Amino acid sequence: MRLAYTGIFALMVGASNIGPAFAAQDDPLHIIVSLADQNLKVFRGEELVTQSNISSGKKGHDTPTGIFSVLQKNRHHRSNIYSNAPMPFMQRLTWSGIALHASNSVPDHPASHGCVRMPHSFASELFRMRTRGAHVIIEQEPQAPVRIEHGFLFQPAKTWQASKDYDVWVNTHITNENDGLIAPNEQYASRVLITRRTHKEDIFDTQDLLNELGFDSGDVDGIMGPATWAAIVRFQKANDLEPNGTIDNSLLEALYKKARKIRPANGRVLVRQHHKTIYEAEVSISSPEQPLGSHLLTVTRFDAENSKTDWLHLSLNDRVHRQINLRTGGAIDPTSARQSISDTLARIEMSADVHTQISKLLTPGSSIAISDNGLSIETGAKGTDFIVLTKPETENNQFAAKL
């Protein structure tokens, strides 16, 4: 992975402009599930193309809310947990067991073990659509996708290749321009995640730096265990810091200074293709005490020849539920809210090199997910896009459905 943070590309443009409704055959599909209305709608671009009643998870087996995508489709799937129960036209959203599927029982109220049940006729219709990789939004009262224009949003950038038809100077220039860049796989849509560095990353870095400096903190596992606590205390005593075993700004500043390393920026951008992370870099988030919110932006009308694409946008109701180190001693207001996408985009700064790399990785169907809360537990190594789990009301929203 290439890490770059030079020549800040400050992407601060005024309010977004919402354009007129449009839809074309190659526009992306969005599957939007309303838990409040027990309804599922399918949009192509901004156009509503079909909808159905559904039945989501009952109390104690709540259907999770957030940004998902269709990971797997299986016409004749059966549950490996619930007595081999048939789950026809299954479209998987998580590897922990949440899916869209047909059912003989689709009442007008939550009744499932966490999955989204649909009537057979509609589930069959949805299954026949090109839904693999399509984003699925699940929320109490979700928005519909709308068109957005903003200076932050990436546009396709052509990657030139050296050729015997070019002279030596041109080929040398192309080679230099491509140095260190990752080429996209045109078969798969690029998935971009922009998020904060959370306390989890600070624990990883603290363990790594302590070990490097000779203060044995045990395994670098991101878990604040006794070995890590004891190593922090030893480092603090050796460097005239209060020996409280706490990972705070004073500790992190001292660790990076002692290791002669630059402390990372407060944000990250990651890119996945075909469910694998292929690129990661730093971004800087201004006004860090303000939530970013949870958002999904999706490419539409992708035009590589003219280096132009349009974007669709949805915001979700969410709150900050991961511990965030602001470096200021302050805290983020965890109140549930649907944040302004224009304000959020205006606060994200990245280097020109990073912006160029992501522009070159852009493909039809690409998307950007934004979250305050780092990588979710559902974004795993087994193979997913970036899954954003939202918890607008409570941090105890557990779900137990298994396929």
PDB file of N, CA, C and O in Angstrom, residues 339-366:
ATOM      1  N   GLN A 339     -25.978  14.136   9.481  1.00  0.00           N
ATOM      2  CA  GLN A 339     -25.083  15.271   9.266  1.00  0.00           C
ATOM      3  C   GLN A 339     -25.163  15.797   7.831  1.00  0.00           C
ATOM      4  O   GLN A 339     -25.497  15.063   6.900  1.00  0.00           O
ATOM      5  N   SER A 340     -24.808  17.068   7.661  1.00  0.00           N
ATOM      6  CA  SER A 340     -24.760  17.680   6.334  1.00  0.00           C
ATOM      7  C   SER A 340     -23.589  17.126   5.542  1.00  0.00           C
ATOM      8  O   SER A 340     -22.428  17.233   5.967  1.00  0.00           O
ATOM      9  N   ILE A 341     -23.850  16.549   4.373  1.00  0.00           N
ATOM     10  CA  ILE A 341     -22.773  15.996   3.558  1.00  0.00           C
ATOM     11  C   ILE A 341     -21.839  17.087   3.053  1.00  0.00           C
ATOM     12  O   ILE A 341     -20.627  16.893   2.983  1.00  0.00           O
ATOM     13  N   SER A 342     -22.379  18.253   2.716  1.00  0.00           N
ATOM     14  CA  SER A 342     -21.528  19.345   2.231  1.00  0.00           C
ATOM     15  C   SER A 342     -20.540  19.786   3.303  1.00  0.00           C
ATOM     16  O   SER A 342     -19.350  19.986   3.028  1.00  0.00           O
ATOM     17  N   ASP A 343     -21.035  19.929   4.534  1.00  0.00           N
ATOM     18  CA  ASP A 343     -20.151  20.319   5.631  1.00  0.00           C
ATOM     19  C   ASP A 343     -19.094  19.247   5.882  1.00  0.00           C
ATOM     20  O   ASP A 343     -17.924  19.551   6.136  1.00  0.00           O
ATOM     21  N   THR A 344     -19.500  17.988   5.820  1.00  0.00           N
ATOM     22  CA  THR A 344     -18.563  16.885   6.053  1.00  0.00           C
ATOM     23  C   THR A 344     -17.461  16.866   4.996  1.00  0.00           C
ATOM     24  O   THR A 344     -16.267  16.777   5.315  1.00  0.00           O
ATOM     25  N   LEU A 345     -17.833  16.936   3.724  1.00  0.00           N
ATOM     26  CA  LEU A 345     -16.839  16.896   2.653  1.00  0.00           C
ATOM     27  C   LEU A 345     -15.879  18.072   2.734  1.00  0.00           C
ATOM     28  O   LEU A 345     -14.688  17.940   2.426  1.00  0.00           O
ATOM     29  N   ALA A 346     -16.376  19.222   3.160  1.00  0.00           N
ATOM     30  CA  ALA A 346     -15.529  20.413   3.244  1.00  0.00           C
ATOM     31  C   ALA A 346     -14.469  20.302   4.329  1.00  0.00           C
ATOM     32  O   ALA A 346     -13.486  21.042   4.319  1.00  0.00           O
ATOM     33  N   ARG A 347     -14.640  19.364   5.257  1.00  0.00           N
ATOM     34  CA  ARG A 347     -13.696  19.207   6.368  1.00  0.00           C
ATOM     35  C   ARG A 347     -12.661  18.128   6.129  1.00  0.00           C
ATOM     36  O   ARG A 347     -11.793  17.898   6.974  1.00  0.00           O
ATOM     37  N   ILE A 348     -12.721  17.433   4.998  1.00  0.00           N
ATOM     38  CA  ILE A 348     -11.777  16.352   4.714  1.00  0.00           C
ATOM     39  C   ILE A 348     -10.692  16.868   3.784  1.00  0.00           C
ATOM     40  O   ILE A 348     -10.972  17.377   2.694  1.00  0.00           O
ATOM     41  N   GLU A 349      -9.440  16.759   4.216  1.00  0.00           N
ATOM     42  CA  GLU A 349      -8.295  17.213   3.430  1.00  0.00           C
ATOM     43  C   GLU A 349      -7.393  16.018   3.138  1.00  0.00           C
ATOM     44  O   GLU A 349      -7.116  15.210   4.027  1.00  0.00           O
ATOM     45  N   MET A 350      -6.938  15.927   1.891  1.00  0.00           N
ATOM     46  CA  MET A 350      -6.005  14.860   1.538  1.00  0.00           C
ATOM     47  C   MET A 350      -4.949  15.411   0.601  1.00  0.00           C
ATOM     48  O   MET A 350      -5.130  16.461  -0.027  1.00  0.00           O
ATOM     49  N   SER A 351      -3.843  14.717   0.487  1.00  0.00           N
ATOM     50  CA  SER A 351      -2.770  15.176  -0.390  1.00  0.00           C
ATOM     51  C   SER A 351      -3.184  15.039  -1.846  1.00  0.00           C
ATOM     52  O   SER A 351      -4.057  14.234  -2.208  1.00  0.00           O
ATOM     53  N   ALA A 352      -2.529  15.820  -2.699  1.00  0.00           N
ATOM     54  CA  ALA A 352      -2.779  15.734  -4.138  1.00  0.00           C
ATOM     55  C   ALA A 352      -2.444  14.338  -4.656  1.00  0.00           C
ATOM     56  O   ALA A 352      -3.129  13.810  -5.547  1.00  0.00           O
ATOM     57  N   ASP A 353      -1.395  13.715  -4.115  1.00  0.00           N
ATOM     58  CA  ASP A 353      -1.017  12.364  -4.543  1.00  0.00           C
ATOM     59  C   ASP A 353      -2.112  11.354  -4.228  1.00  0.00           C
ATOM     60  O   ASP A 353      -2.441  10.481  -5.042  1.00  0.00           O
ATOM     61  N   VAL A 354      -2.680  11.441  -3.031  1.00  0.00           N
ATOM     62  CA  VAL A 354      -3.745  10.517  -2.643  1.00  0.00           C
ATOM     63  C   VAL A 354      -4.976  10.739  -3.511  1.00  0.00           C
ATOM     64  O   VAL A 354      -5.606   9.791  -3.989  1.00  0.00           O
ATOM     65  N   HIS A 355      -5.309  11.994  -3.737  1.00  0.00           N
ATOM     66  CA  HIS A 355      -6.475  12.305  -4.566  1.00  0.00           C
ATOM     67  C   HIS A 355      -6.293  11.753  -5.986  1.00  0.00           C
ATOM     68  O   HIS A 355      -7.216  11.174  -6.565  1.00  0.00           O
ATOM     69  N   THR A 356      -5.086  11.887  -6.539  1.00  0.00           N
ATOM     70  CA  THR A 356      -4.801  11.359  -7.873  1.00  0.00           C
ATOM     71  C   THR A 356      -4.928   9.847  -7.909  1.00  0.00           C
ATOM     72  O   THR A 356      -5.519   9.267  -8.823  1.00  0.00           O
ATOM     73  N   GLN A 357      -4.372   9.174  -6.882  1.00  0.00           N
ATOM     74  CA  GLN A 357      -4.436   7.710  -6.857  1.00  0.00           C
ATOM     75  C   GLN A 357      -5.873   7.221  -6.823  1.00  0.00           C
ATOM     76  O   GLN A 357      -6.252   6.308  -7.576  1.00  0.00           O
ATOM     77  N   ILE A 358      -6.693   7.806  -5.974  1.00  0.00           N
ATOM     78  CA  ILE A 358      -8.078   7.344  -5.875  1.00  0.00           C
ATOM     79  C   ILE A 358      -8.837   7.664  -7.158  1.00  0.00           C
ATOM     80  O   ILE A 358      -9.656   6.857  -7.623  1.00  0.00           O
ATOM     81  N   SER A 359      -8.558   8.805  -7.773  1.00  0.00           N
ATOM     82  CA  SER A 359      -9.198   9.135  -9.042  1.00  0.00           C
ATOM     83  C   SER A 359      -8.861   8.105 -10.105  1.00  0.00           C
ATOM     84  O   SER A 359      -9.712   7.728 -10.916  1.00  0.00           O
ATOM     85  N   LYS A 360      -7.622   7.621 -10.105  1.00  0.00           N
ATOM     86  CA  LYS A 360      -7.221   6.619 -11.088  1.00  0.00           C
ATOM     87  C   LYS A 360      -7.815   5.240 -10.794  1.00  0.00           C
ATOM     88  O   LYS A 360      -7.909   4.400 -11.685  1.00  0.00           O
ATOM     89  N   LEU A 361      -8.220   5.005  -9.539  1.00  0.00           N
ATOM     90  CA  LEU A 361      -8.842   3.732  -9.176  1.00  0.00           C
ATOM     91  C   LEU A 361     -10.351   3.740  -9.399  1.00  0.00           C
ATOM     92  O   LEU A 361     -10.996   2.700  -9.275  1.00  0.00           O
ATOM     93  N   LEU A 362     -10.893   4.893  -9.749  1.00  0.00           N
ATOM     94  CA  LEU A 362     -12.343   5.001  -9.918  1.00  0.00           C
ATOM     95  C   LEU A 362     -12.819   4.160 -11.096  1.00  0.00           C
ATOM     96  O   LEU A 362     -12.212   4.149 -12.163  1.00  0.00           O
ATOM     97  N   THR A 363     -13.916   3.438 -10.895  1.00  0.00           N
ATOM     98  CA  THR A 363     -14.503   2.579 -11.921  1.00  0.00           C
ATOM     99  C   THR A 363     -16.021   2.741 -11.876  1.00  0.00           C
ATOM    100  O   THR A 363     -16.566   3.275 -10.903  1.00  0.00           O
ATOM    101  N   PRO A 364     -16.730   2.280 -12.907  1.00  0.00           N
ATOM    102  CA  PRO A 364     -18.197   2.311 -12.835  1.00  0.00           C
ATOM    103  C   PRO A 364     -18.701   1.591 -11.574  1.00  0.00           C
ATOM    104  O   PRO A 364     -18.214   0.522 -11.226  1.00  0.00           O
ATOM    105  N   GLY A 365     -19.670   2.202 -10.912  1.00  0.00           N
ATOM    106  CA  GLY A 365     -20.220   1.595  -9.700  1.00  0.00           C
ATOM    107  C   GLY A 365     -19.429   1.865  -8.441  1.00  0.00           C
ATOM    108  O   GLY A 365     -19.799   1.379  -7.361  1.00  0.00           O
ATOM    109  N   SER A 366     -18.336   2.636  -8.538  1.00  0.00           N
ATOM    110  CA  SER A 366     -17.541   2.942  -7.347  1.00  0.00           C
ATOM    111  C   SER A 366     -18.371   3.724  -6.335  1.00  0.00           C
ATOM    112  O   SER A 366     -19.364   4.373  -6.681  1.00  0.00           O
TER     113      SER A 366
END
